[in-house]
C-alpha cells in the first residue's frame, strides 16, 4: 500500500464523461420529441403499432443500458492511461451518436453504423485489465 | 502528478450514496406491491390495459435510468466539493421521492413535482466540470 | 485531509469488475439468440405472446437495472476491504448466473435460485457504510 497518485491528465477523462452526460440528454430529448410526433403518451414506453417511435426509444434505452459498463471502464481504464482513456471515451461517444442516427432512420439494421464505438470500449477494457494487473504487481 | 488527497468529508458523499441505494429498494418494493394489486405477473414489465400500474413501474425505471448519471456526477463532483456534493445528493434524492409520489397519483404530469431535484444534479454537474478543470490546472 | 492510499489488493476488485462486464455480454448474447429462436425482431423489447422470450429478456434487463448499484458498492466497499470486496463481487456474479439460468427455465419463480447473490451485495453495502464512517473518523 502506497500513496495513490492521480495524473492531472485525468481531468480529460472527467470532461469526456461530462460530454457523455450531454449525449444522454440529447438522446432523451429525441424521445420526448418523438412522443409528440408519434403520439405516444406517458407512462407508455413503446408504441404498439409504430416501430419508428420504438427505434427512437431504443436508441436512448440501449445507450442507458451500456452506460454503467462504459463508465466503470472509463474510470478504471482512465486511471491507467488518462489521455488514451479520454480519447477512447470520445470514440465511444461518437459511436453512440452514429448508432442513434442509424436507428433514427427507422431501419434497426442501420444502428450498426455505430459499431466503431466498440474500438473505444474494448480499448478501455484492455486498459482496465492492465490497471488491475499493475495494482497487483503483475506488470 | 502528485499524491492524491481524499477529504474526510467525502464520507458524507459515501453515506448519501448509501441512502440512494435504499431509495431504489423502496421504489422497487412499490412495483412488487403494484404487481399484486393490478395483477401483473412476471416477466411482464408493463400492463396492456392499466396505466396506473405503468406509472408505478415507470417511477422506478426512470430513476434507474438516470442513476448512473447521478452516481458519476456524485463521485466526481463530490471529490471536488464533498459537503456541497453530499447536500446536492440529498436534494436529488428528495426530488426522486417527490417524482415517484407524483407519478403514483396515476397522473404522469404530477411526476414533475420532483423537478427540483435537478437543482442538485445540475450543481453536481458544475462541480464535476470544476473537478476536471482543476485537475488540468485551469482553475 | 491526508494522502489517499490504494491497496494493491484493489487490483482484485478491478478484475472482478472486468468479469462482471463479461457476465453482461453473456446475458446479452442469450437475448440475441432468443430473438432468433422466438422470432422477436428489433426494435421490439418483449414478445406479446411468448413469455419464454420475455424471461430471457428480463434476466438481462434486471441485471442491467441492478448493475450501477452493484458497481458503486463494489468500488466503495472494495476501497474499505479489497479482498473481501472482491470475494463479495464473485458471489454476486455467481448469483446473477444462477438467477439467469433459473429465469431461462421459463418459470419466473426459479430466478430466485440466484438469491444467494444478495449475500455478496449486502456485505458490500456494509463495507460501504464502514468506508463512509471511517472517512468521517467514527471508526
Coordinates of C-alpha atoms in Angstrom, one line a residue:
Chain A
X1 CA 0.0 0.0 0.0
X2 CA 1.4 3.3 -1.1
X3 CA 0.2 6.9 -1.7
X4 CA -2.1 7.0 -4.6
X5 CA -1.2 9.5 -7.3
X6 CA -3.8 11.0 -9.8
X7 CA -2.4 12.3 -13.1
X8 CA -3.6 15.8 -13.9
X9 CA -4.5 14.3 -17.3
X10 CA -7.3 12.5 -15.6
X11 CA -9.1 15.9 -16.0
X12 CA -9.6 15.0 -19.7
X13 CA -11.4 11.8 -18.6
X14 CA -13.7 13.8 -16.3
X15 CA -14.5 16.3 -19.1
X16 CA -15.3 13.4 -21.6
X17 CA -17.6 11.9 -19.0
X18 CA -19.4 15.3 -18.8
X19 CA -19.7 15.2 -22.6
X20 CA -21.4 11.8 -22.3
X21 CA -23.9 13.2 -19.9
X22 CA -24.9 15.7 -22.6
X23 CA -25.1 12.8 -25.1
X24 CA -27.7 11.1 -22.8
X25 CA -29.7 14.4 -22.6
X26 CA -29.7 14.7 -26.4
X27 CA -30.9 11.1 -26.8
X28 CA -33.6 11.8 -24.2
X29 CA -34.8 14.9 -26.0
X30 CA -35.2 13.0 -29.2
X31 CA -37.6 10.6 -27.4
X32 CA -39.6 13.5 -26.0
X33 CA -40.0 14.9 -29.5
X34 CA -40.8 11.5 -30.9
X35 CA -43.5 11.1 -28.3
X36 CA -45.3 14.2 -29.7
X37 CA -44.7 13.3 -33.3
X38 CA -46.0 9.7 -33.0
X39 CA -48.5 10.5 -30.1
X40 CA -47.1 8.1 -27.5
X41 CA -48.0 9.5 -24.1
X42 CA -46.5 8.8 -20.7
X43 CA -46.3 6.3 -19.0
X44 CA -46.2 4.2 -22.2
X45 CA -42.6 3.2 -23.2
X46 CA -43.2 1.7 -26.6
X47 CA -45.8 2.1 -29.4
X48 CA -47.9 -1.0 -30.2
X49 CA -48.1 -0.1 -33.8
X50 CA -45.4 2.3 -34.8
X51 CA -41.8 0.9 -34.8
X52 CA -40.4 4.3 -35.9
X53 CA -41.1 5.6 -32.4
X54 CA -39.7 2.4 -30.9
X55 CA -36.5 2.9 -32.9
X56 CA -36.0 6.3 -31.3
X57 CA -36.8 4.9 -27.8
X58 CA -34.4 2.0 -28.2
X59 CA -31.5 4.3 -29.3
X60 CA -31.9 6.0 -25.9
X61 CA -32.6 3.0 -23.8
X62 CA -29.8 0.9 -25.3
X63 CA -27.3 3.6 -24.6
X64 CA -28.6 3.8 -21.0
X65 CA -28.2 0.0 -20.7
X66 CA -24.5 0.1 -21.7
X67 CA -23.7 3.4 -19.9
X68 CA -22.7 1.9 -16.5
X69 CA -20.3 -0.5 -18.3
X70 CA -18.8 2.4 -20.2
X71 CA -18.4 4.5 -17.0
X72 CA -16.6 1.9 -14.9
X73 CA -14.2 1.1 -17.8
X74 CA -13.7 4.8 -18.4
X75 CA -12.8 5.4 -14.8
X76 CA -10.5 2.3 -14.3
X77 CA -9.0 2.4 -17.8
X78 CA -8.6 6.2 -17.5
X79 CA -6.8 5.8 -14.2
X80 CA -4.3 3.6 -16.0
X81 CA -3.9 5.7 -19.2
X82 CA -5.7 9.0 -18.9
X83 CA -5.1 10.5 -22.3
X84 CA -5.7 7.3 -24.2
X85 CA -8.7 6.7 -22.0
X86 CA -10.2 10.1 -22.7
X87 CA -9.7 9.5 -26.5
X88 CA -11.4 6.1 -26.2
X89 CA -14.3 7.8 -24.4
X90 CA -14.7 10.2 -27.3
X91 CA -14.7 7.3 -29.8
X92 CA -17.3 5.6 -27.8
X93 CA -19.4 8.8 -27.7
X94 CA -19.1 9.3 -31.5
X95 CA -20.1 5.6 -31.9
X96 CA -23.3 6.2 -29.9
X97 CA -24.2 9.2 -32.0
X98 CA -23.8 7.2 -35.2
X99 CA -25.8 4.3 -33.6
X100 CA -28.6 6.7 -32.7
X101 CA -28.7 8.4 -36.1
X102 CA -28.7 5.0 -37.8
X103 CA -31.6 3.8 -35.6
X104 CA -33.5 7.0 -36.3
X105 CA -33.7 6.1 -39.9
X106 CA -36.4 3.5 -38.8
X107 CA -34.3 0.6 -40.1
X108 CA -32.9 -1.1 -37.0
X109 CA -30.0 -2.7 -39.0
X110 CA -28.6 0.8 -39.6
X111 CA -27.8 1.2 -35.9
X112 CA -24.7 -0.9 -36.6
X113 CA -23.2 2.2 -38.2
X114 CA -22.1 3.0 -34.7
X115 CA -20.2 -0.3 -34.2
X116 CA -16.8 1.5 -34.4
X117 CA -17.6 2.8 -30.9
X118 CA -16.6 -0.7 -29.7
X119 CA -13.0 0.2 -30.6
X120 CA -13.1 2.8 -27.8
X121 CA -14.9 0.4 -25.4
X122 CA -12.6 -2.6 -26.0
X123 CA -9.5 -0.4 -25.6
X124 CA -10.9 0.8 -22.3
X125 CA -11.5 -2.8 -21.3
X126 CA -7.8 -3.6 -22.0
X127 CA -6.7 -0.6 -20.0
X128 CA -8.9 -1.7 -17.1
X129 CA -7.3 -5.1 -17.1
X130 CA -3.9 -3.5 -17.2
X131 CA -4.9 -1.3 -14.3
X132 CA -5.9 -4.3 -12.2
X133 CA -2.8 -6.3 -13.1
X134 CA -0.5 -3.3 -12.4
X135 CA -2.0 -2.8 -9.0
X136 CA -1.4 -6.4 -8.2
X137 CA 2.2 -6.0 -9.4
X138 CA 2.0 -8.4 -12.3
X139 CA 3.1 -5.7 -14.8
Chain B
X1 CA 1.2 14.0 -11.0
X2 CA 1.1 14.3 -7.2
X3 CA -0.2 12.4 -4.2
X4 CA -4.0 12.3 -4.3
X5 CA -5.7 13.5 -1.1
X6 CA -9.2 12.5 -0.1
X7 CA -11.1 14.8 2.2
X8 CA -12.6 13.1 5.2
X9 CA -15.8 15.0 4.3
X10 CA -16.1 12.6 1.3
X11 CA -17.5 10.2 3.9
X12 CA -20.8 12.3 3.7
X13 CA -20.9 11.6 0.0
X14 CA -20.5 7.9 0.6
X15 CA -23.3 7.8 3.1
X16 CA -25.6 9.8 0.8
X17 CA -24.9 7.2 -1.9
X18 CA -26.0 4.5 0.6
X19 CA -29.2 6.4 1.1
X20 CA -29.9 6.4 -2.6
X21 CA -29.5 2.6 -2.6
X22 CA -32.3 2.4 -0.1
X23 CA -34.3 4.8 -2.4
X24 CA -34.0 2.3 -5.2
X25 CA -35.1 -0.5 -2.9
X26 CA -38.2 1.5 -1.8
X27 CA -39.1 2.2 -5.5
X28 CA -38.7 -1.5 -6.3
X29 CA -40.9 -2.6 -3.4
X30 CA -43.7 -0.3 -4.7
X31 CA -43.5 -2.1 -8.0
X32 CA -43.7 -5.5 -6.3
X33 CA -46.8 -4.4 -4.4
X34 CA -48.4 -2.9 -7.5
X35 CA -47.8 -6.2 -9.4
X36 CA -50.1 -7.8 -6.8
X37 CA -52.7 -5.0 -6.7
X38 CA -53.0 -4.8 -10.5
X39 CA -52.3 -8.5 -11.2
X40 CA -49.3 -8.0 -13.5
X41 CA -47.2 -11.2 -13.2
X42 CA -43.5 -11.7 -14.1
X43 CA -41.9 -11.5 -16.6
X44 CA -44.3 -8.8 -17.9
X45 CA -42.9 -5.3 -17.4
X46 CA -46.0 -3.2 -18.3
X47 CA -49.7 -3.7 -18.2
X48 CA -51.5 -3.5 -21.5
X49 CA -54.6 -2.0 -20.1
X50 CA -53.9 -0.4 -16.7
X51 CA -51.7 2.7 -16.8
X52 CA -51.9 3.1 -13.0
X53 CA -49.5 0.1 -12.8
X54 CA -47.3 1.5 -15.6
X55 CA -47.0 4.8 -13.6
X56 CA -45.6 2.9 -10.6
X57 CA -43.3 0.9 -12.9
X58 CA -42.0 4.0 -14.7
X59 CA -41.2 5.8 -11.4
X60 CA -38.8 3.0 -10.6
X61 CA -37.4 2.5 -14.1
X62 CA -36.9 6.2 -14.8
X63 CA -34.9 6.5 -11.6
X64 CA -32.8 3.5 -12.6
X65 CA -32.2 5.1 -16.0
X66 CA -30.8 8.3 -14.5
X67 CA -29.0 6.6 -11.6
X68 CA -25.6 6.0 -13.4
X69 CA -25.5 9.7 -14.4
X70 CA -26.3 10.8 -10.8
X71 CA -23.6 8.4 -9.4
X72 CA -20.7 9.6 -11.7
X73 CA -21.6 13.2 -11.0
X74 CA -21.9 12.5 -7.3
X75 CA -18.4 10.9 -7.2
X76 CA -16.6 13.5 -9.4
X77 CA -18.5 16.5 -8.0
X78 CA -18.1 15.1 -4.5
X79 CA -14.4 14.8 -4.9
X80 CA -14.3 18.5 -5.8
X81 CA -16.7 19.7 -3.1
X82 CA -17.6 16.9 -0.7
X83 CA -20.0 18.8 1.7
X84 CA -21.8 20.6 -1.1
X85 CA -21.8 17.4 -3.2
X86 CA -23.4 15.4 -0.4
X87 CA -26.1 18.2 0.1
X88 CA -26.8 18.1 -3.7
X89 CA -27.2 14.3 -3.5
X90 CA -29.8 14.7 -0.8
X91 CA -31.7 17.3 -2.9
X92 CA -31.6 14.8 -5.8
X93 CA -32.8 12.0 -3.6
X94 CA -35.7 14.2 -2.3
X95 CA -36.5 15.1 -5.8
X96 CA -36.8 11.4 -6.8
X97 CA -39.1 10.7 -3.9
X98 CA -41.4 13.7 -5.0
X99 CA -41.2 12.4 -8.6
X100 CA -42.3 8.9 -7.5
X101 CA -45.1 10.2 -5.3
X102 CA -46.3 12.4 -8.1
X103 CA -46.3 9.5 -10.6
X104 CA -48.1 7.2 -8.1
X105 CA -51.1 9.5 -8.3
X106 CA -51.7 7.9 -11.7
X107 CA -51.4 11.3 -13.5
X108 CA -48.0 11.3 -15.3
X109 CA -47.9 15.1 -15.3
X110 CA -47.6 15.1 -11.5
X111 CA -44.2 13.4 -11.7
X112 CA -42.9 16.9 -12.4
X113 CA -43.3 17.7 -8.7
X114 CA -39.8 16.2 -8.4
X115 CA -38.2 18.7 -10.8
X116 CA -36.4 20.5 -8.0
X117 CA -34.1 17.5 -7.9
X118 CA -32.4 18.9 -11.0
X119 CA -31.0 21.7 -8.7
X120 CA -28.9 19.0 -7.0
X121 CA -28.0 17.2 -10.2
X122 CA -27.0 20.4 -12.1
X123 CA -24.9 21.7 -9.2
X124 CA -23.1 18.3 -9.2
X125 CA -22.5 18.7 -12.9
X126 CA -20.9 22.1 -12.3
X127 CA -18.8 20.6 -9.5
X128 CA -17.7 17.8 -11.9
X129 CA -16.6 20.3 -14.6
X130 CA -14.7 22.3 -11.9
X131 CA -13.1 19.0 -10.8
X132 CA -11.9 18.3 -14.4
X133 CA -10.7 21.8 -14.9
X134 CA -8.9 21.9 -11.6
X135 CA -7.1 18.7 -12.4
X136 CA -5.9 20.2 -15.7
X137 CA -4.7 23.3 -13.8
X138 CA -7.1 25.7 -15.5
X139 CA -8.5 26.8 -12.1
Chain C
X1 CA -7.3 15.6 4.6
X2 CA -4.4 13.3 4.1
X3 CA -2.7 11.4 1.3
X4 CA -5.0 8.7 -0.1
X5 CA -3.6 5.2 -0.2
X6 CA -4.8 2.5 -2.5
X7 CA -4.2 -1.1 -1.5
X8 CA -2.6 -3.2 -4.2
X9 CA -5.3 -5.7 -3.4
X10 CA -7.8 -3.3 -5.1
X11 CA -6.5 -5.0 -8.2
X12 CA -8.7 -8.0 -7.4
X13 CA -11.7 -5.7 -7.2
X14 CA -10.8 -4.3 -10.7
X15 CA -10.5 -7.8 -12.2
X16 CA -13.8 -8.9 -10.7
X17 CA -15.5 -5.9 -12.3
X18 CA -14.0 -7.0 -15.6
X19 CA -15.6 -10.4 -15.0
X20 CA -19.0 -8.8 -14.5
X21 CA -18.6 -7.0 -17.9
X22 CA -18.3 -10.4 -19.5
X23 CA -21.4 -11.5 -17.5
X24 CA -23.4 -8.8 -19.1
X25 CA -22.1 -9.7 -22.6
X26 CA -23.1 -13.4 -21.9
X27 CA -26.6 -12.3 -20.8
X28 CA -26.9 -10.1 -23.9
X29 CA -25.9 -12.9 -26.3
X30 CA -28.6 -15.1 -24.8
X31 CA -31.2 -12.4 -25.7
X32 CA -29.8 -12.1 -29.3
X33 CA -30.1 -15.9 -29.7
X34 CA -33.6 -15.9 -28.1
X35 CA -34.7 -13.2 -30.6
X36 CA -33.9 -15.6 -33.4
X37 CA -35.5 -18.6 -31.7
X38 CA -38.7 -16.9 -30.8
X39 CA -38.7 -14.5 -33.8
X40 CA -38.8 -11.2 -31.9
X41 CA -37.2 -8.6 -34.2
X42 CA -35.6 -5.2 -33.3
X43 CA -36.7 -2.7 -32.0
X44 CA -39.3 -4.8 -30.1
X45 CA -38.2 -5.5 -26.5
X46 CA -40.8 -8.0 -25.4
X47 CA -42.9 -10.6 -27.1
X48 CA -46.7 -10.1 -26.9
X49 CA -47.5 -13.8 -26.8
X50 CA -44.4 -15.7 -25.8
X51 CA -43.2 -15.3 -22.2
X52 CA -40.3 -17.7 -22.7
X53 CA -38.6 -15.0 -24.7
X54 CA -39.6 -12.4 -22.1
X55 CA -37.9 -14.5 -19.4
X56 CA -34.6 -14.4 -21.3
X57 CA -35.0 -10.6 -21.9
X58 CA -35.8 -9.9 -18.2
X59 CA -32.8 -11.9 -16.9
X60 CA -30.6 -9.5 -18.9
X61 CA -32.6 -6.3 -18.2
X62 CA -32.9 -7.0 -14.4
X63 CA -29.2 -7.5 -14.1
X64 CA -28.6 -4.2 -16.0
X65 CA -31.0 -2.5 -13.6
X66 CA -29.1 -3.5 -10.6
X67 CA -25.6 -3.2 -12.1
X68 CA -25.0 0.5 -11.2
X69 CA -25.9 -0.3 -7.5
X70 CA -23.5 -3.2 -7.6
X71 CA -20.7 -1.2 -9.1
X72 CA -20.9 1.7 -6.7
X73 CA -20.9 -0.7 -3.7
X74 CA -18.1 -2.7 -5.3
X75 CA -16.0 0.4 -5.6
X76 CA -16.6 2.0 -2.2
X77 CA -16.8 -1.4 -0.3
X78 CA -13.8 -2.6 -2.2
X79 CA -11.8 0.5 -1.1
X80 CA -12.6 -0.3 2.5
X81 CA -11.9 -4.1 2.3
X82 CA -10.4 -5.0 -1.1
X83 CA -10.1 -8.8 -0.7
X84 CA -13.4 -9.3 1.0
X85 CA -15.0 -6.9 -1.5
X86 CA -13.6 -8.9 -4.5
X87 CA -15.0 -12.1 -3.0
X88 CA -18.4 -10.5 -2.5
X89 CA -18.3 -9.4 -6.1
X90 CA -17.7 -13.0 -7.2
X91 CA -20.6 -14.2 -5.0
X92 CA -22.9 -11.5 -6.6
X93 CA -21.7 -12.6 -10.1
X94 CA -22.4 -16.3 -9.4
X95 CA -25.8 -15.2 -8.0
X96 CA -26.7 -13.5 -11.3
X97 CA -25.7 -16.5 -13.3
X98 CA -28.0 -18.7 -11.1
X99 CA -30.7 -16.0 -11.4
X100 CA -30.4 -16.1 -15.3
X101 CA -30.3 -19.9 -15.5
X102 CA -33.4 -20.1 -13.3
X103 CA -35.2 -17.5 -15.4
X104 CA -34.3 -19.3 -18.6
X105 CA -36.3 -22.3 -17.5
X106 CA -39.4 -20.2 -18.4
X107 CA -40.7 -20.3 -14.8
X108 CA -40.1 -16.8 -13.4
X109 CA -40.2 -18.2 -9.8
X110 CA -36.9 -20.1 -10.5
X111 CA -35.0 -16.9 -10.9
X112 CA -34.9 -16.9 -7.1
X113 CA -32.2 -19.6 -7.2
X114 CA -29.8 -16.6 -7.5
X115 CA -31.0 -15.1 -4.3
X116 CA -27.7 -16.0 -2.6
X117 CA -26.1 -13.3 -4.6
X118 CA -27.6 -10.8 -2.1
X119 CA -25.1 -12.1 0.5
X120 CA -22.4 -10.5 -1.6
X121 CA -24.3 -7.4 -2.3
X122 CA -25.3 -6.8 1.3
X123 CA -21.8 -7.4 2.6
X124 CA -20.6 -4.8 0.1
X125 CA -23.2 -2.4 1.4
X126 CA -21.9 -2.9 5.0
X127 CA -18.4 -2.3 3.8
X128 CA -19.5 0.8 2.0
X129 CA -21.1 2.2 5.2
X130 CA -17.9 1.3 7.1
X131 CA -15.9 3.2 4.4
X132 CA -18.0 6.3 4.9
X133 CA -17.9 6.1 8.7
X134 CA -14.1 5.5 8.7
X135 CA -13.5 8.5 6.4
X136 CA -15.5 10.6 8.8
X137 CA -13.5 9.3 11.7
X138 CA -16.3 7.5 13.5
X139 CA -14.5 4.1 13.3

